[in-house]
């Protein structure tokens, strides 16, 4: 199973419902990048703006919280109706409690790792997760280059997911995913792909989602 999640970070913000309509028929989830100008040097949406997007989006929303205080705030995005809420391990002082709070509020739970964070640091938490997000850029901005050197981490996570969890935990990559890079991510074991600029900077975002999915399917061992 392959999932494609377009990120609206670089979509036309003044025209979001139309932008979302261009990809909703082809996409599995909408990826919502929440940045607070503290955990990352960029700001995207207030909670109220995020809540509106989550409530009005015609497809399930995958909220990616790049915020400094996920332990206090992550569950709010679950309560708002996100299908999935992902927070950063590096920003949390009590990841297990935050995982439980998100799940209790009704969402799937994802844990995100910045490029410098190693898989072994979170391996003991895998049993509590629905998804692991391995960042393939430094979080904060769209349009950066895919970090090929993250593929070892993806392979390690895939091996663990298959051996200990029967393939059940989703493995997401985010950052620089495009027609040029998605095959390598899929070969390495990712099954859930975020793509921002590749989708919204193309002339036909819907067909770009289809093209990305076809490539991922072809290259995936899943
Ligand atoms: C980066 C964000 C990504 C970003 C992806 O901090 O988490 O979701 O929007 O954009 P592209 O695909 O352009 O790298
Ligand atoms: Zn993201």
mmCIF file of N, CA, C and O in Angstrom, residues 22-85:
data_model
loop_
_atom_site.group_PDB
_atom_site.id
_atom_site.type_symbol
_atom_site.label_atom_id
_atom_site.label_comp_id
_atom_site.label_asym_id
_atom_site.label_seq_id
_atom_site.Cartn_x
_atom_site.Cartn_y
_atom_site.Cartn_z
ATOM 1 N N UNK A 22 -7.689 20.500 -6.383
ATOM 2 C CA UNK A 22 -6.894 20.028 -7.528
ATOM 3 C C UNK A 22 -6.229 18.677 -7.250
ATOM 4 O O UNK A 22 -5.781 18.000 -8.179
ATOM 5 N N UNK A 23 -6.120 18.294 -5.957
ATOM 6 C CA UNK A 23 -5.413 17.031 -5.654
ATOM 7 C C UNK A 23 -6.259 16.026 -4.865
ATOM 8 O O UNK A 23 -5.854 14.885 -4.674
ATOM 9 N N UNK A 24 -7.438 16.461 -4.407
ATOM 10 C CA UNK A 24 -8.136 15.600 -3.451
ATOM 11 C C UNK A 24 -8.599 14.281 -4.079
ATOM 12 O O UNK A 24 -8.628 13.254 -3.401
ATOM 13 N N UNK A 25 -8.938 14.283 -5.361
ATOM 14 C CA UNK A 25 -9.385 13.044 -6.003
ATOM 15 C C UNK A 25 -8.280 12.005 -6.109
ATOM 16 O O UNK A 25 -8.546 10.804 -6.165
ATOM 17 N N UNK A 26 -7.043 12.451 -6.143
ATOM 18 C CA UNK A 26 -5.915 11.532 -6.386
ATOM 19 C C UNK A 26 -5.130 11.193 -5.117
ATOM 20 O O UNK A 26 -4.320 10.281 -5.120
ATOM 21 N N UNK A 27 -5.359 11.944 -4.037
ATOM 22 C CA UNK A 27 -4.456 11.842 -2.883
ATOM 23 C C UNK A 27 -5.072 11.068 -1.733
ATOM 24 O O UNK A 27 -6.290 11.042 -1.557
ATOM 25 N N UNK A 28 -4.221 10.475 -0.913
ATOM 26 C CA UNK A 28 -4.701 9.719 0.245
ATOM 27 C C UNK A 28 -4.967 10.631 1.426
ATOM 28 O O UNK A 28 -5.962 10.479 2.135
ATOM 29 N N UNK A 29 -4.030 11.554 1.662
ATOM 30 C CA UNK A 29 -4.171 12.475 2.800
ATOM 31 C C UNK A 29 -3.632 13.828 2.369
ATOM 32 O O UNK A 29 -2.773 13.917 1.494
ATOM 33 N N UNK A 30 -4.115 14.866 3.036
ATOM 34 C CA UNK A 30 -3.543 16.194 2.846
ATOM 35 C C UNK A 30 -2.552 16.429 3.982
ATOM 36 O O UNK A 30 -2.893 16.261 5.155
ATOM 37 N N UNK A 31 -1.324 16.814 3.628
ATOM 38 C CA UNK A 31 -0.279 17.025 4.646
ATOM 39 C C UNK A 31 -0.274 18.506 5.050
ATOM 40 O O UNK A 31 -0.051 19.381 4.225
ATOM 41 N N UNK A 32 -0.540 18.733 6.332
ATOM 42 C CA UNK A 32 -0.645 20.109 6.849
ATOM 43 C C UNK A 32 0.595 20.407 7.696
ATOM 44 O O UNK A 32 0.763 19.842 8.791
ATOM 45 N N UNK A 33 1.450 21.287 7.206
ATOM 46 C CA UNK A 33 2.687 21.635 7.916
ATOM 47 C C UNK A 33 2.432 22.789 8.875
ATOM 48 O O UNK A 33 2.215 23.921 8.455
ATOM 49 N N UNK A 34 2.486 22.495 10.165
ATOM 50 C CA UNK A 34 2.271 23.532 11.177
ATOM 51 C C UNK A 34 3.631 23.943 11.740
ATOM 52 O O UNK A 34 4.333 23.122 12.329
ATOM 53 N N UNK A 35 4.003 25.201 11.534
ATOM 54 C CA UNK A 35 5.305 25.721 12.011
ATOM 55 C C UNK A 35 5.060 26.924 12.902
ATOM 56 O O UNK A 35 4.217 27.768 12.591
ATOM 57 N N UNK A 36 5.828 26.975 14.011
ATOM 58 C CA UNK A 36 5.526 27.986 15.039
ATOM 59 C C UNK A 36 6.565 29.100 15.166
ATOM 60 O O UNK A 36 6.488 29.930 16.067
ATOM 61 N N UNK A 37 7.559 29.097 14.274
ATOM 62 C CA UNK A 37 8.638 30.090 14.342
ATOM 63 C C UNK A 37 9.444 29.956 15.641
ATOM 64 O O UNK A 37 10.059 30.927 16.087
ATOM 65 N N UNK A 38 9.426 28.781 16.250
ATOM 66 C CA UNK A 38 10.221 28.538 17.456
ATOM 67 C C UNK A 38 10.989 27.230 17.251
ATOM 68 O O UNK A 38 12.216 27.217 17.233
ATOM 69 N N UNK A 39 10.268 26.144 17.001
ATOM 70 C CA UNK A 39 10.938 24.871 16.700
ATOM 71 C C UNK A 39 11.643 24.955 15.350
ATOM 72 O O UNK A 39 12.704 24.359 15.144
ATOM 73 N N UNK A 40 11.053 25.693 14.425
ATOM 74 C CA UNK A 40 11.673 25.954 13.110
ATOM 75 C C UNK A 40 11.586 27.459 12.833
ATOM 76 O O UNK A 40 10.685 28.124 13.350
ATOM 77 N N UNK A 41 12.488 27.982 12.011
ATOM 78 C CA UNK A 41 12.495 29.431 11.767
ATOM 79 C C UNK A 41 11.496 29.852 10.701
ATOM 80 O O UNK A 41 11.847 30.531 9.734
ATOM 81 N N UNK A 42 10.259 29.448 10.850
ATOM 82 C CA UNK A 42 9.240 29.788 9.857
ATOM 83 C C UNK A 42 7.885 29.609 10.533
ATOM 84 O O UNK A 42 7.762 28.827 11.482
ATOM 85 N N UNK A 43 6.889 30.365 10.070
ATOM 86 C CA UNK A 43 5.551 30.255 10.643
ATOM 87 C C UNK A 43 4.576 29.947 9.508
ATOM 88 O O UNK A 43 4.676 30.522 8.436
ATOM 89 N N UNK A 44 3.633 29.032 9.782
ATOM 90 C CA UNK A 44 2.656 28.761 8.713
ATOM 91 C C UNK A 44 1.233 29.114 9.135
ATOM 92 O O UNK A 44 0.697 30.133 8.705
ATOM 93 N N UNK A 45 0.638 28.332 10.014
ATOM 94 C CA UNK A 45 -0.772 28.536 10.346
ATOM 95 C C UNK A 45 -0.983 28.670 11.847
ATOM 96 O O UNK A 45 -0.356 27.955 12.631
ATOM 97 N N UNK A 46 -1.887 29.547 12.246
ATOM 98 C CA UNK A 46 -2.332 29.577 13.639
ATOM 99 C C UNK A 46 -3.177 28.322 13.870
ATOM 100 O O UNK A 46 -3.595 27.659 12.916
ATOM 101 N N UNK A 47 -3.467 28.027 15.144
ATOM 102 C CA UNK A 47 -4.309 26.858 15.421
ATOM 103 C C UNK A 47 -5.680 27.026 14.765
ATOM 104 O O UNK A 47 -6.220 26.078 14.189
ATOM 105 N N UNK A 48 -6.230 28.239 14.828
ATOM 106 C CA UNK A 48 -7.557 28.479 14.252
ATOM 107 C C UNK A 48 -7.554 28.247 12.737
ATOM 108 O O UNK A 48 -8.495 27.670 12.176
ATOM 109 N N UNK A 49 -6.497 28.685 12.081
ATOM 110 C CA UNK A 49 -6.405 28.459 10.629
ATOM 111 C C UNK A 49 -6.278 26.964 10.327
ATOM 112 O O UNK A 49 -6.929 26.447 9.410
ATOM 113 N N UNK A 50 -5.475 26.270 11.131
ATOM 114 C CA UNK A 50 -5.314 24.829 10.921
ATOM 115 C C UNK A 50 -6.645 24.108 11.127
ATOM 116 O O UNK A 50 -7.032 23.232 10.347
ATOM 117 N N UNK A 51 -7.328 24.499 12.187
ATOM 118 C CA UNK A 51 -8.607 23.865 12.527
ATOM 119 C C UNK A 51 -9.600 24.003 11.372
ATOM 120 O O UNK A 51 -10.302 23.061 11.010
ATOM 121 N N UNK A 52 -9.626 25.171 10.774
ATOM 122 C CA UNK A 52 -10.541 25.425 9.654
ATOM 123 C C UNK A 52 -10.184 24.510 8.466
ATOM 124 O O UNK A 52 -11.060 23.894 7.858
ATOM 125 N N UNK A 53 -8.894 24.418 8.170
ATOM 126 C CA UNK A 53 -8.458 23.555 7.059
ATOM 127 C C UNK A 53 -8.836 22.097 7.360
ATOM 128 O O UNK A 53 -9.393 21.396 6.523
ATOM 129 N N UNK A 54 -8.549 21.659 8.591
ATOM 130 C CA UNK A 54 -8.833 20.266 8.965
ATOM 131 C C UNK A 54 -10.336 19.983 8.823
ATOM 132 O O UNK A 54 -10.750 18.963 8.268
ATOM 133 N N UNK A 55 -11.150 20.902 9.298
ATOM 134 C CA UNK A 55 -12.602 20.676 9.276
ATOM 135 C C UNK A 55 -13.178 20.729 7.858
ATOM 136 O O UNK A 55 -14.110 20.010 7.537
ATOM 137 N N UNK A 56 -12.612 21.583 7.002
ATOM 138 C CA UNK A 56 -13.211 21.761 5.674
ATOM 139 C C UNK A 56 -12.607 20.853 4.606
ATOM 140 O O UNK A 56 -13.146 20.753 3.506
ATOM 141 N N UNK A 57 -11.484 20.218 4.916
ATOM 142 C CA UNK A 57 -10.792 19.431 3.893
ATOM 143 C C UNK A 57 -11.620 18.199 3.503
ATOM 144 O O UNK A 57 -12.092 17.471 4.371
ATOM 145 N N UNK A 58 -11.802 17.969 2.199
ATOM 146 C CA UNK A 58 -12.610 16.823 1.766
ATOM 147 C C UNK A 58 -11.909 15.477 1.935
ATOM 148 O O UNK A 58 -12.552 14.435 1.802
ATOM 149 N N UNK A 59 -10.607 15.483 2.182
ATOM 150 C CA UNK A 59 -9.903 14.204 2.417
ATOM 151 C C UNK A 59 -9.237 14.268 3.797
ATOM 152 O O UNK A 59 -9.082 15.348 4.362
ATOM 153 N N UNK A 60 -8.843 13.106 4.362
ATOM 154 C CA UNK A 60 -8.247 13.100 5.705
ATOM 155 C C UNK A 60 -6.980 13.952 5.780
ATOM 156 O O UNK A 60 -6.222 14.032 4.808
ATOM 157 N N UNK A 61 -6.788 14.581 6.926
ATOM 158 C CA UNK A 61 -5.650 15.484 7.093
ATOM 159 C C UNK A 61 -4.574 14.853 7.983
ATOM 160 O O UNK A 61 -4.855 14.305 9.047
ATOM 161 N N UNK A 62 -3.344 14.958 7.493
ATOM 162 C CA UNK A 62 -2.143 14.446 8.160
ATOM 163 C C UNK A 62 -1.412 15.681 8.700
ATOM 164 O O UNK A 62 -0.731 16.374 7.957
ATOM 165 N N UNK A 63 -1.590 15.978 9.997
ATOM 166 C CA UNK A 63 -0.997 17.193 10.558
ATOM 167 C C UNK A 63 0.428 16.918 11.025
ATOM 168 O O UNK A 63 0.659 16.030 11.844
ATOM 169 N N UNK A 64 1.365 17.689 10.504
ATOM 170 C CA UNK A 64 2.787 17.561 10.856
ATOM 171 C C UNK A 64 3.165 18.775 11.690
ATOM 172 O O UNK A 64 3.304 19.882 11.161
ATOM 173 N N UNK A 65 3.316 18.557 12.989
ATOM 174 C CA UNK A 65 3.537 19.674 13.908
ATOM 175 C C UNK A 65 5.021 19.938 14.102
ATOM 176 O O UNK A 65 5.716 19.160 14.757
ATOM 177 N N UNK A 66 5.482 21.043 13.543
ATOM 178 C CA UNK A 66 6.859 21.476 13.793
ATOM 179 C C UNK A 66 6.758 22.610 14.808
ATOM 180 O O UNK A 66 6.921 23.782 14.490
ATOM 181 N N UNK A 67 6.412 22.214 16.033
ATOM 182 C CA UNK A 67 6.170 23.185 17.106
ATOM 183 C C UNK A 67 6.999 22.787 18.334
ATOM 184 O O UNK A 67 7.314 21.620 18.535
ATOM 185 N N UNK A 68 7.321 23.787 19.136
ATOM 186 C CA UNK A 68 8.214 23.571 20.278
ATOM 187 C C UNK A 68 7.512 22.925 21.473
ATOM 188 O O UNK A 68 8.174 22.369 22.349
ATOM 189 N N UNK A 69 6.186 22.998 21.507
ATOM 190 C CA UNK A 69 5.475 22.503 22.689
ATOM 191 C C UNK A 69 4.415 21.442 22.362
ATOM 192 O O UNK A 69 3.257 21.567 22.763
ATOM 193 N N UNK A 70 4.828 20.365 21.653
ATOM 194 C CA UNK A 70 3.837 19.341 21.288
ATOM 195 C C UNK A 70 3.205 18.679 22.508
ATOM 196 O O UNK A 70 2.053 18.238 22.434
ATOM 197 N N UNK A 71 3.937 18.593 23.623
ATOM 198 C CA UNK A 71 3.375 17.913 24.795
ATOM 199 C C UNK A 71 2.124 18.638 25.295
ATOM 200 O O UNK A 71 1.216 18.009 25.834
ATOM 201 N N UNK A 72 2.079 19.949 25.107
ATOM 202 C CA UNK A 72 0.903 20.708 25.539
ATOM 203 C C UNK A 72 -0.158 20.800 24.441
ATOM 204 O O UNK A 72 -1.336 20.910 24.734
ATOM 205 N N UNK A 73 0.255 20.807 23.168
ATOM 206 C CA UNK A 73 -0.676 21.225 22.114
ATOM 207 C C UNK A 73 -1.041 20.174 21.067
ATOM 208 O O UNK A 73 -2.021 20.342 20.347
ATOM 209 N N UNK A 74 -0.290 19.087 20.990
ATOM 210 C CA UNK A 74 -0.520 18.149 19.879
ATOM 211 C C UNK A 74 -1.944 17.578 19.898
ATOM 212 O O UNK A 74 -2.578 17.439 18.846
ATOM 213 N N UNK A 75 -2.452 17.275 21.083
ATOM 214 C CA UNK A 75 -3.770 16.618 21.144
ATOM 215 C C UNK A 75 -4.884 17.523 20.598
ATOM 216 O O UNK A 75 -5.916 17.037 20.130
ATOM 217 N N UNK A 76 -4.653 18.847 20.603
ATOM 218 C CA UNK A 76 -5.669 19.775 20.077
ATOM 219 C C UNK A 76 -5.909 19.549 18.581
ATOM 220 O O UNK A 76 -7.030 19.700 18.090
ATOM 221 N N UNK A 77 -4.835 19.187 17.876
ATOM 222 C CA UNK A 77 -4.962 18.946 16.433
ATOM 223 C C UNK A 77 -5.690 17.628 16.181
ATOM 224 O O UNK A 77 -6.312 17.447 15.135
ATOM 225 N N UNK A 78 -5.595 16.717 17.137
ATOM 226 C CA UNK A 78 -6.361 15.476 17.036
ATOM 227 C C UNK A 78 -7.838 15.788 17.292
ATOM 228 O O UNK A 78 -8.722 15.379 16.535
ATOM 229 N N UNK A 79 -8.086 16.568 18.353
ATOM 230 C CA UNK A 79 -9.467 16.948 18.667
ATOM 231 C C UNK A 79 -10.125 17.714 17.525
ATOM 232 O O UNK A 79 -11.325 17.626 17.303
ATOM 233 N N UNK A 80 -9.316 18.475 16.790
ATOM 234 C CA UNK A 80 -9.854 19.256 15.667
ATOM 235 C C UNK A 80 -10.281 18.360 14.507
ATOM 236 O O UNK A 80 -10.949 18.811 13.581
ATOM 237 N N UNK A 81 -9.867 17.081 14.547
ATOM 238 C CA UNK A 81 -10.333 16.160 13.514
ATOM 239 C C UNK A 81 -9.262 15.644 12.567
ATOM 240 O O UNK A 81 -9.588 15.035 11.545
ATOM 241 N N UNK A 82 -7.974 15.855 12.884
ATOM 242 C CA UNK A 82 -6.913 15.308 12.021
ATOM 243 C C UNK A 82 -7.029 13.783 11.998
ATOM 244 O O UNK A 82 -7.284 13.164 13.035
ATOM 245 N N UNK A 83 -6.794 13.197 10.829
ATOM 246 C CA UNK A 83 -6.758 11.733 10.760
ATOM 247 C C UNK A 83 -5.500 11.225 11.440
ATOM 248 O O UNK A 83 -5.473 10.153 12.029
ATOM 249 N N UNK A 84 -4.455 12.048 11.363
ATOM 250 C CA UNK A 84 -3.158 11.668 11.908
ATOM 251 C C UNK A 84 -2.466 12.916 12.438
ATOM 252 O O UNK A 84 -2.565 13.982 11.826
ATOM 253 N N UNK A 85 -1.807 12.778 13.581
ATOM 254 C CA UNK A 85 -1.038 13.894 14.145
ATOM 255 C C UNK A 85 0.387 13.413 14.392
ATOM 256 O O UNK A 85 0.601 12.430 15.102
#
